[in-house]
């Protein structure tokens, strides 16, 4: 016989088990080992009373939902968050990728925010195409909104491919705020057109019935990955870039979208379509409806997504490296700038006859203003993992990006 002790509260309970019972119990534990191992990696995370970690129903997703607990354990009062934040993972990722970022956001705004790390596009499902994943995300967001009746605002945060998925989803979720539009039109008539300009600026649409807030992307290939040295690992060699484009089918429909090689029914590439409005998908109107548009971009050492495509700038518009300097509070932030909508479009309109896909996408996307945050992990031991470090995908491996996440949290508009 073997003797074991367990503790319940402050009372110690002594039990005895036979060797066979112990053996059977050990076998059962081994059978459940895979499930336990999946969650063990995150035991180091602190448990905050202001929120709970709700596991998804499908364990193999590795997904989870970080939400405010319905009742605060200390005060006994119910929390009614008003701002829903949707976080979207990138290629071959999962909801777990945003665990650190979601935790920091909830720590900072425990009463105002509910964070949902998207569960619908994970692992091999990220090869299905930006449009298919965008439709999935849109449907998921509708379900989350229904579960949280108190939310009034919505923001999106996407890493890498997740930024493109979010851009597609908001085009599907966009609804024009017709009630506000009519009320403004009545005022406009009474005031003889004085408020015409204000109405143009203030009457915006809604996303899934909510007021759009922040649209934030991190290392997202907004201009695709074809040519123009947008994939640093190819070192600018056109031969490698062309070969990669020919083999883009290895990444499924997503690869064809990223390399702009899709020509469904004679239409332009999907990423090019996503800078305009169509009859049923209002991509540009949806993007314009957000108060803030933020693009975090790695200056170098990101071998998958180039500085130009992630910051939505032409090569000649990128700051000179010698002019970059570390931020006092956020050491890996080396440059911040905000442009005015349309200024870049005007700067390059002299020769419309030679506009290529990349130029057309830049002109479309810069019809809204962007806050561009340039990030450099030069000098960091994690610099060669910059693409994941900027997101802090796994804290123990990508911890140097914590100040970038803190910058995002500190500047987040509630």
PDB file of C-alpha atoms in Angstrom, residues 149-388:
ATOM      1  CA  UNK A 149     -24.587  43.071 -25.731  1.00  0.00           C
ATOM      2  CA  UNK A 150     -22.793  45.955 -24.003  1.00  0.00           C
ATOM      3  CA  UNK A 151     -20.142  46.600 -26.661  1.00  0.00           C
ATOM      4  CA  UNK A 152     -20.496  49.778 -28.692  1.00  0.00           C
ATOM      5  CA  UNK A 153     -17.105  50.056 -30.419  1.00  0.00           C
ATOM      6  CA  UNK A 154     -14.892  47.661 -32.334  1.00  0.00           C
ATOM      7  CA  UNK A 155     -11.186  47.567 -33.189  1.00  0.00           C
ATOM      8  CA  UNK A 156      -9.012  45.131 -35.130  1.00  0.00           C
ATOM      9  CA  UNK A 157      -5.399  44.121 -34.550  1.00  0.00           C
ATOM     10  CA  UNK A 158      -3.798  41.833 -37.150  1.00  0.00           C
ATOM     11  CA  UNK A 159      -0.329  40.354 -37.456  1.00  0.00           C
ATOM     12  CA  UNK A 160       1.152  39.548 -40.864  1.00  0.00           C
ATOM     13  CA  UNK A 161      -1.486  37.807 -43.024  1.00  0.00           C
ATOM     14  CA  UNK A 162      -3.984  38.572 -40.249  1.00  0.00           C
ATOM     15  CA  UNK A 163      -3.976  42.234 -41.269  1.00  0.00           C
ATOM     16  CA  UNK A 164      -5.145  41.320 -44.784  1.00  0.00           C
ATOM     17  CA  UNK A 165      -7.800  38.964 -43.405  1.00  0.00           C
ATOM     18  CA  UNK A 166      -9.085  41.771 -41.194  1.00  0.00           C
ATOM     19  CA  UNK A 167      -9.171  44.196 -44.134  1.00  0.00           C
ATOM     20  CA  UNK A 168     -11.331  41.746 -46.094  1.00  0.00           C
ATOM     21  CA  UNK A 169     -13.623  41.052 -43.136  1.00  0.00           C
ATOM     22  CA  UNK A 170     -14.382  44.715 -42.449  1.00  0.00           C
ATOM     23  CA  UNK A 171     -15.406  45.111 -46.085  1.00  0.00           C
ATOM     24  CA  UNK A 172     -18.003  42.415 -45.508  1.00  0.00           C
ATOM     25  CA  UNK A 173     -19.077  43.803 -42.099  1.00  0.00           C
ATOM     26  CA  UNK A 174     -19.379  47.427 -43.207  1.00  0.00           C
ATOM     27  CA  UNK A 175     -22.780  49.072 -42.845  1.00  0.00           C
ATOM     28  CA  UNK A 176     -23.503  52.704 -43.640  1.00  0.00           C
ATOM     29  CA  UNK A 177     -24.923  54.563 -40.653  1.00  0.00           C
ATOM     30  CA  UNK A 178     -28.058  55.748 -42.476  1.00  0.00           C
ATOM     31  CA  UNK A 179     -29.767  57.147 -39.368  1.00  0.00           C
ATOM     32  CA  UNK A 180     -26.869  59.477 -38.621  1.00  0.00           C
ATOM     33  CA  UNK A 181     -26.710  60.347 -42.303  1.00  0.00           C
ATOM     34  CA  UNK A 182     -30.363  61.434 -42.444  1.00  0.00           C
ATOM     35  CA  UNK A 183     -30.100  63.507 -39.273  1.00  0.00           C
ATOM     36  CA  UNK A 184     -27.037  65.291 -40.637  1.00  0.00           C
ATOM     37  CA  UNK A 185     -28.767  65.924 -43.959  1.00  0.00           C
ATOM     38  CA  UNK A 186     -31.669  67.593 -42.155  1.00  0.00           C
ATOM     39  CA  UNK A 187     -29.277  69.898 -40.311  1.00  0.00           C
ATOM     40  CA  UNK A 188     -27.511  70.612 -43.576  1.00  0.00           C
ATOM     41  CA  UNK A 189     -30.750  71.732 -45.228  1.00  0.00           C
ATOM     42  CA  UNK A 190     -31.640  74.013 -42.319  1.00  0.00           C
ATOM     43  CA  UNK A 191     -28.206  75.584 -42.230  1.00  0.00           C
ATOM     44  CA  UNK A 192     -27.971  76.186 -45.994  1.00  0.00           C
ATOM     45  CA  UNK A 193     -25.107  73.748 -46.494  1.00  0.00           C
ATOM     46  CA  UNK A 194     -22.849  75.061 -43.738  1.00  0.00           C
ATOM     47  CA  UNK A 195     -22.353  71.573 -42.314  1.00  0.00           C
ATOM     48  CA  UNK A 196     -21.745  69.880 -45.637  1.00  0.00           C
ATOM     49  CA  UNK A 197     -18.018  69.400 -45.029  1.00  0.00           C
ATOM     50  CA  UNK A 198     -18.555  68.270 -41.436  1.00  0.00           C
ATOM     51  CA  UNK A 199     -21.148  65.729 -42.565  1.00  0.00           C
ATOM     52  CA  UNK A 200     -18.665  64.279 -45.049  1.00  0.00           C
ATOM     53  CA  UNK A 201     -16.125  63.838 -42.267  1.00  0.00           C
ATOM     54  CA  UNK A 202     -18.380  62.680 -39.433  1.00  0.00           C
ATOM     55  CA  UNK A 203     -21.009  60.505 -41.080  1.00  0.00           C
ATOM     56  CA  UNK A 204     -19.287  57.172 -41.268  1.00  0.00           C
ATOM     57  CA  UNK A 205     -20.404  53.606 -41.385  1.00  0.00           C
ATOM     58  CA  UNK A 206     -20.413  50.929 -38.749  1.00  0.00           C
ATOM     59  CA  UNK A 207     -18.646  47.599 -38.570  1.00  0.00           C
ATOM     60  CA  UNK A 208     -20.945  44.762 -37.487  1.00  0.00           C
ATOM     61  CA  UNK A 209     -23.252  47.431 -36.080  1.00  0.00           C
ATOM     62  CA  UNK A 210     -20.518  48.964 -33.905  1.00  0.00           C
ATOM     63  CA  UNK A 211     -18.548  52.195 -34.047  1.00  0.00           C
ATOM     64  CA  UNK A 212     -15.126  51.554 -35.656  1.00  0.00           C
ATOM     65  CA  UNK A 213     -12.141  52.548 -33.538  1.00  0.00           C
ATOM     66  CA  UNK A 214      -8.568  51.350 -34.162  1.00  0.00           C
ATOM     67  CA  UNK A 215      -7.378  49.383 -37.180  1.00  0.00           C
ATOM     68  CA  UNK A 216      -3.861  48.162 -36.377  1.00  0.00           C
ATOM     69  CA  UNK A 217      -1.580  45.932 -38.425  1.00  0.00           C
ATOM     70  CA  UNK A 218       1.822  44.519 -37.559  1.00  0.00           C
ATOM     71  CA  UNK A 219       4.261  43.287 -40.240  1.00  0.00           C
ATOM     72  CA  UNK A 220       1.389  42.918 -42.721  1.00  0.00           C
ATOM     73  CA  UNK A 221       2.172  42.567 -46.470  1.00  0.00           C
ATOM     74  CA  UNK A 222      -0.400  45.177 -47.558  1.00  0.00           C
ATOM     75  CA  UNK A 223       1.095  45.376 -51.058  1.00  0.00           C
ATOM     76  CA  UNK A 224       1.563  41.653 -51.449  1.00  0.00           C
ATOM     77  CA  UNK A 225       4.869  39.826 -51.688  1.00  0.00           C
ATOM     78  CA  UNK A 226       5.538  39.735 -55.415  1.00  0.00           C
ATOM     79  CA  UNK A 227       8.586  41.524 -56.781  1.00  0.00           C
ATOM     80  CA  UNK A 228       9.983  44.890 -55.698  1.00  0.00           C
ATOM     81  CA  UNK A 229      12.111  43.221 -53.003  1.00  0.00           C
ATOM     82  CA  UNK A 230       9.081  42.800 -50.755  1.00  0.00           C
ATOM     83  CA  UNK A 231      10.346  39.469 -49.408  1.00  0.00           C
ATOM     84  CA  UNK A 232      13.799  40.166 -47.922  1.00  0.00           C
ATOM     85  CA  UNK A 233      14.777  36.490 -47.851  1.00  0.00           C
ATOM     86  CA  UNK A 234      14.993  36.619 -51.675  1.00  0.00           C
ATOM     87  CA  UNK A 235      17.657  39.356 -51.368  1.00  0.00           C
ATOM     88  CA  UNK A 236      16.117  41.309 -54.249  1.00  0.00           C
ATOM     89  CA  UNK A 237      17.041  38.707 -56.873  1.00  0.00           C
ATOM     90  CA  UNK A 238      14.368  38.802 -59.566  1.00  0.00           C
ATOM     91  CA  UNK A 239      15.064  35.204 -60.496  1.00  0.00           C
ATOM     92  CA  UNK A 240      14.182  34.049 -56.958  1.00  0.00           C
ATOM     93  CA  UNK A 241      11.129  36.299 -56.824  1.00  0.00           C
ATOM     94  CA  UNK A 242       9.797  34.951 -60.124  1.00  0.00           C
ATOM     95  CA  UNK A 243      10.470  31.368 -59.059  1.00  0.00           C
ATOM     96  CA  UNK A 244       8.614  31.971 -55.784  1.00  0.00           C
ATOM     97  CA  UNK A 245       5.667  33.419 -57.685  1.00  0.00           C
ATOM     98  CA  UNK A 246       5.515  30.324 -59.903  1.00  0.00           C
ATOM     99  CA  UNK A 247       5.497  28.084 -56.852  1.00  0.00           C
ATOM    100  CA  UNK A 248       3.000  30.196 -54.906  1.00  0.00           C
ATOM    101  CA  UNK A 249       0.481  27.361 -55.302  1.00  0.00           C
ATOM    102  CA  UNK A 250       2.375  25.619 -52.481  1.00  0.00           C
ATOM    103  CA  UNK A 251       0.610  28.027 -50.118  1.00  0.00           C
ATOM    104  CA  UNK A 252      -2.789  27.321 -51.677  1.00  0.00           C
ATOM    105  CA  UNK A 253      -5.064  30.174 -52.697  1.00  0.00           C
ATOM    106  CA  UNK A 254      -3.388  32.343 -50.054  1.00  0.00           C
ATOM    107  CA  UNK A 255      -0.085  32.090 -51.929  1.00  0.00           C
ATOM    108  CA  UNK A 256      -1.703  33.197 -55.183  1.00  0.00           C
ATOM    109  CA  UNK A 257      -3.291  36.153 -53.412  1.00  0.00           C
ATOM    110  CA  UNK A 258      -0.013  37.214 -51.777  1.00  0.00           C
ATOM    111  CA  UNK A 259       1.970  36.920 -55.024  1.00  0.00           C
ATOM    112  CA  UNK A 260      -0.808  38.615 -57.032  1.00  0.00           C
ATOM    113  CA  UNK A 261      -1.037  35.656 -59.402  1.00  0.00           C
ATOM    114  CA  UNK A 262      -4.777  35.091 -58.930  1.00  0.00           C
ATOM    115  CA  UNK A 263      -6.994  35.976 -61.870  1.00  0.00           C
ATOM    116  CA  UNK A 264     -10.400  34.640 -60.887  1.00  0.00           C
ATOM    117  CA  UNK A 265     -12.838  35.098 -63.783  1.00  0.00           C
ATOM    118  CA  UNK A 266     -10.618  37.712 -65.358  1.00  0.00           C
ATOM    119  CA  UNK A 267     -10.779  40.002 -62.326  1.00  0.00           C
ATOM    120  CA  UNK A 268      -7.751  41.922 -61.004  1.00  0.00           C
ATOM    121  CA  UNK A 269      -5.775  40.320 -58.148  1.00  0.00           C
ATOM    122  CA  UNK A 270      -7.742  40.219 -54.890  1.00  0.00           C
ATOM    123  CA  UNK A 271      -5.354  42.523 -53.025  1.00  0.00           C
ATOM    124  CA  UNK A 272      -5.858  45.128 -55.748  1.00  0.00           C
ATOM    125  CA  UNK A 273      -9.648  44.790 -55.465  1.00  0.00           C
ATOM    126  CA  UNK A 274      -9.321  45.336 -51.714  1.00  0.00           C
ATOM    127  CA  UNK A 275      -8.304  48.987 -52.067  1.00  0.00           C
ATOM    128  CA  UNK A 276     -11.655  49.956 -53.631  1.00  0.00           C
ATOM    129  CA  UNK A 277     -15.368  49.535 -53.032  1.00  0.00           C
ATOM    130  CA  UNK A 278     -17.412  47.105 -55.082  1.00  0.00           C
ATOM    131  CA  UNK A 279     -21.164  46.542 -55.139  1.00  0.00           C
ATOM    132  CA  UNK A 280     -21.217  44.128 -52.201  1.00  0.00           C
ATOM    133  CA  UNK A 281     -17.830  44.685 -50.531  1.00  0.00           C
ATOM    134  CA  UNK A 282     -16.972  48.186 -49.319  1.00  0.00           C
ATOM    135  CA  UNK A 283     -13.271  47.744 -48.592  1.00  0.00           C
ATOM    136  CA  UNK A 284     -12.252  51.411 -48.801  1.00  0.00           C
ATOM    137  CA  UNK A 285     -15.358  52.780 -47.082  1.00  0.00           C
ATOM    138  CA  UNK A 286     -14.881  50.291 -44.252  1.00  0.00           C
ATOM    139  CA  UNK A 287     -11.250  51.304 -43.795  1.00  0.00           C
ATOM    140  CA  UNK A 288     -12.161  54.997 -43.869  1.00  0.00           C
ATOM    141  CA  UNK A 289     -14.739  54.463 -41.121  1.00  0.00           C
ATOM    142  CA  UNK A 290     -12.055  53.752 -38.490  1.00  0.00           C
ATOM    143  CA  UNK A 291     -10.742  56.610 -36.377  1.00  0.00           C
ATOM    144  CA  UNK A 292      -7.148  55.356 -36.492  1.00  0.00           C
ATOM    145  CA  UNK A 293      -5.093  53.352 -38.965  1.00  0.00           C
ATOM    146  CA  UNK A 294      -1.758  52.121 -37.661  1.00  0.00           C
ATOM    147  CA  UNK A 295       0.963  50.127 -39.445  1.00  0.00           C
ATOM    148  CA  UNK A 296       3.848  48.670 -37.419  1.00  0.00           C
ATOM    149  CA  UNK A 297       6.705  47.619 -39.690  1.00  0.00           C
ATOM    150  CA  UNK A 298      10.108  46.009 -39.211  1.00  0.00           C
ATOM    151  CA  UNK A 299      12.886  48.108 -40.686  1.00  0.00           C
ATOM    152  CA  UNK A 300      15.113  45.057 -41.231  1.00  0.00           C
ATOM    153  CA  UNK A 301      15.666  41.431 -40.160  1.00  0.00           C
ATOM    154  CA  UNK A 302      12.087  40.528 -41.069  1.00  0.00           C
ATOM    155  CA  UNK A 303      12.830  37.911 -43.723  1.00  0.00           C
ATOM    156  CA  UNK A 304       9.187  37.401 -44.742  1.00  0.00           C
ATOM    157  CA  UNK A 305       7.627  40.858 -45.028  1.00  0.00           C
ATOM    158  CA  UNK A 306       9.541  43.874 -46.297  1.00  0.00           C
ATOM    159  CA  UNK A 307       9.592  47.348 -44.778  1.00  0.00           C
ATOM    160  CA  UNK A 308       7.859  48.956 -47.767  1.00  0.00           C
ATOM    161  CA  UNK A 309       4.870  46.606 -48.009  1.00  0.00           C
ATOM    162  CA  UNK A 310       4.244  46.539 -44.255  1.00  0.00           C
ATOM    163  CA  UNK A 311       4.384  50.339 -43.910  1.00  0.00           C
ATOM    164  CA  UNK A 312       2.550  51.074 -47.204  1.00  0.00           C
ATOM    165  CA  UNK A 313       5.296  53.262 -48.629  1.00  0.00           C
ATOM    166  CA  UNK A 314       7.334  53.385 -51.796  1.00  0.00           C
ATOM    167  CA  UNK A 315      11.011  52.551 -51.497  1.00  0.00           C
ATOM    168  CA  UNK A 316      12.018  56.163 -52.043  1.00  0.00           C
ATOM    169  CA  UNK A 317       9.738  57.297 -49.208  1.00  0.00           C
ATOM    170  CA  UNK A 318      11.355  55.121 -46.553  1.00  0.00           C
ATOM    171  CA  UNK A 319      13.398  57.100 -43.991  1.00  0.00           C
ATOM    172  CA  UNK A 320      17.171  56.918 -44.193  1.00  0.00           C
ATOM    173  CA  UNK A 321      18.571  54.442 -41.684  1.00  0.00           C
ATOM    174  CA  UNK A 322      21.011  57.029 -40.359  1.00  0.00           C
ATOM    175  CA  UNK A 323      18.076  59.257 -39.389  1.00  0.00           C
ATOM    176  CA  UNK A 324      16.457  56.597 -37.223  1.00  0.00           C
ATOM    177  CA  UNK A 325      16.942  56.761 -33.469  1.00  0.00           C
ATOM    178  CA  UNK A 326      15.699  54.700 -30.530  1.00  0.00           C
ATOM    179  CA  UNK A 327      12.721  55.902 -28.557  1.00  0.00           C
ATOM    180  CA  UNK A 328      13.490  56.694 -24.931  1.00  0.00           C
ATOM    181  CA  UNK A 329      10.508  54.757 -23.575  1.00  0.00           C
ATOM    182  CA  UNK A 330      10.176  52.124 -26.316  1.00  0.00           C
ATOM    183  CA  UNK A 331      13.745  51.167 -27.310  1.00  0.00           C
ATOM    184  CA  UNK A 332      12.759  49.211 -30.435  1.00  0.00           C
ATOM    185  CA  UNK A 333      10.589  52.007 -31.868  1.00  0.00           C
ATOM    186  CA  UNK A 334      12.899  53.999 -34.134  1.00  0.00           C
ATOM    187  CA  UNK A 335      10.501  56.221 -36.074  1.00  0.00           C
ATOM    188  CA  UNK A 336       6.910  57.469 -35.856  1.00  0.00           C
ATOM    189  CA  UNK A 337       5.069  59.484 -38.460  1.00  0.00           C
ATOM    190  CA  UNK A 338       1.484  60.224 -39.432  1.00  0.00           C
ATOM    191  CA  UNK A 339       0.561  61.237 -42.963  1.00  0.00           C
ATOM    192  CA  UNK A 340      -2.506  63.085 -44.183  1.00  0.00           C
ATOM    193  CA  UNK A 341      -4.884  61.121 -46.366  1.00  0.00           C
ATOM    194  CA  UNK A 342      -4.184  61.609 -50.068  1.00  0.00           C
ATOM    195  CA  UNK A 343      -0.818  63.364 -49.776  1.00  0.00           C
ATOM    196  CA  UNK A 344       1.171  60.402 -51.075  1.00  0.00           C
ATOM    197  CA  UNK A 345      -1.293  59.864 -53.903  1.00  0.00           C
ATOM    198  CA  UNK A 346      -0.729  63.413 -55.154  1.00  0.00           C
ATOM    199  CA  UNK A 347       3.026  63.074 -54.913  1.00  0.00           C
ATOM    200  CA  UNK A 348       3.153  60.297 -57.499  1.00  0.00           C
ATOM    201  CA  UNK A 349       0.419  61.124 -59.985  1.00  0.00           C
ATOM    202  CA  UNK A 350       2.603  62.516 -62.749  1.00  0.00           C
ATOM    203  CA  UNK A 351       2.648  59.352 -64.891  1.00  0.00           C
ATOM    204  CA  UNK A 352      -0.592  57.403 -64.642  1.00  0.00           C
ATOM    205  CA  UNK A 353       0.147  55.383 -67.770  1.00  0.00           C
ATOM    206  CA  UNK A 354       2.842  53.305 -66.074  1.00  0.00           C
ATOM    207  CA  UNK A 355       1.065  52.540 -62.802  1.00  0.00           C
ATOM    208  CA  UNK A 356       1.653  48.950 -61.722  1.00  0.00           C
ATOM    209  CA  UNK A 357      -0.281  46.895 -59.172  1.00  0.00           C
ATOM    210  CA  UNK A 358       1.870  47.993 -56.251  1.00  0.00           C
ATOM    211  CA  UNK A 359       1.545  51.680 -57.096  1.00  0.00           C
ATOM    212  CA  UNK A 360      -2.209  51.338 -57.497  1.00  0.00           C
ATOM    213  CA  UNK A 361      -2.524  49.664 -54.113  1.00  0.00           C
ATOM    214  CA  UNK A 362      -0.464  52.394 -52.448  1.00  0.00           C
ATOM    215  CA  UNK A 363      -2.667  55.084 -53.982  1.00  0.00           C
ATOM    216  CA  UNK A 364      -5.798  53.313 -52.819  1.00  0.00           C
ATOM    217  CA  UNK A 365      -4.639  52.606 -49.274  1.00  0.00           C
ATOM    218  CA  UNK A 366      -3.257  56.105 -48.714  1.00  0.00           C
ATOM    219  CA  UNK A 367      -6.700  57.608 -49.253  1.00  0.00           C
ATOM    220  CA  UNK A 368      -6.891  57.184 -45.487  1.00  0.00           C
ATOM    221  CA  UNK A 369      -4.314  58.562 -43.060  1.00  0.00           C
ATOM    222  CA  UNK A 370      -1.854  56.120 -41.491  1.00  0.00           C
ATOM    223  CA  UNK A 371       0.272  56.229 -38.387  1.00  0.00           C
ATOM    224  CA  UNK A 372       3.492  54.476 -39.396  1.00  0.00           C
ATOM    225  CA  UNK A 373       5.551  52.988 -36.595  1.00  0.00           C
ATOM    226  CA  UNK A 374       8.967  51.715 -37.682  1.00  0.00           C
ATOM    227  CA  UNK A 375      10.525  49.016 -35.518  1.00  0.00           C
ATOM    228  CA  UNK A 376      14.132  47.825 -35.357  1.00  0.00           C
ATOM    229  CA  UNK A 377      15.525  44.909 -33.373  1.00  0.00           C
ATOM    230  CA  UNK A 378      19.085  45.674 -34.421  1.00  0.00           C
ATOM    231  CA  UNK A 379      21.387  44.696 -31.562  1.00  0.00           C
ATOM    232  CA  UNK A 380      18.854  42.266 -30.139  1.00  0.00           C
ATOM    233  CA  UNK A 381      19.599  38.558 -29.877  1.00  0.00           C
ATOM    234  CA  UNK A 382      16.106  38.017 -31.296  1.00  0.00           C
ATOM    235  CA  UNK A 383      16.604  40.209 -34.378  1.00  0.00           C
ATOM    236  CA  UNK A 384      16.549  37.283 -36.820  1.00  0.00           C
ATOM    237  CA  UNK A 385      13.093  36.409 -35.461  1.00  0.00           C
ATOM    238  CA  UNK A 386      11.830  39.950 -36.048  1.00  0.00           C
ATOM    239  CA  UNK A 387       8.681  38.852 -37.871  1.00  0.00           C
ATOM    240  CA  UNK A 388       7.388  37.081 -34.750  1.00  0.00           C
TER     241      UNK A 388
END
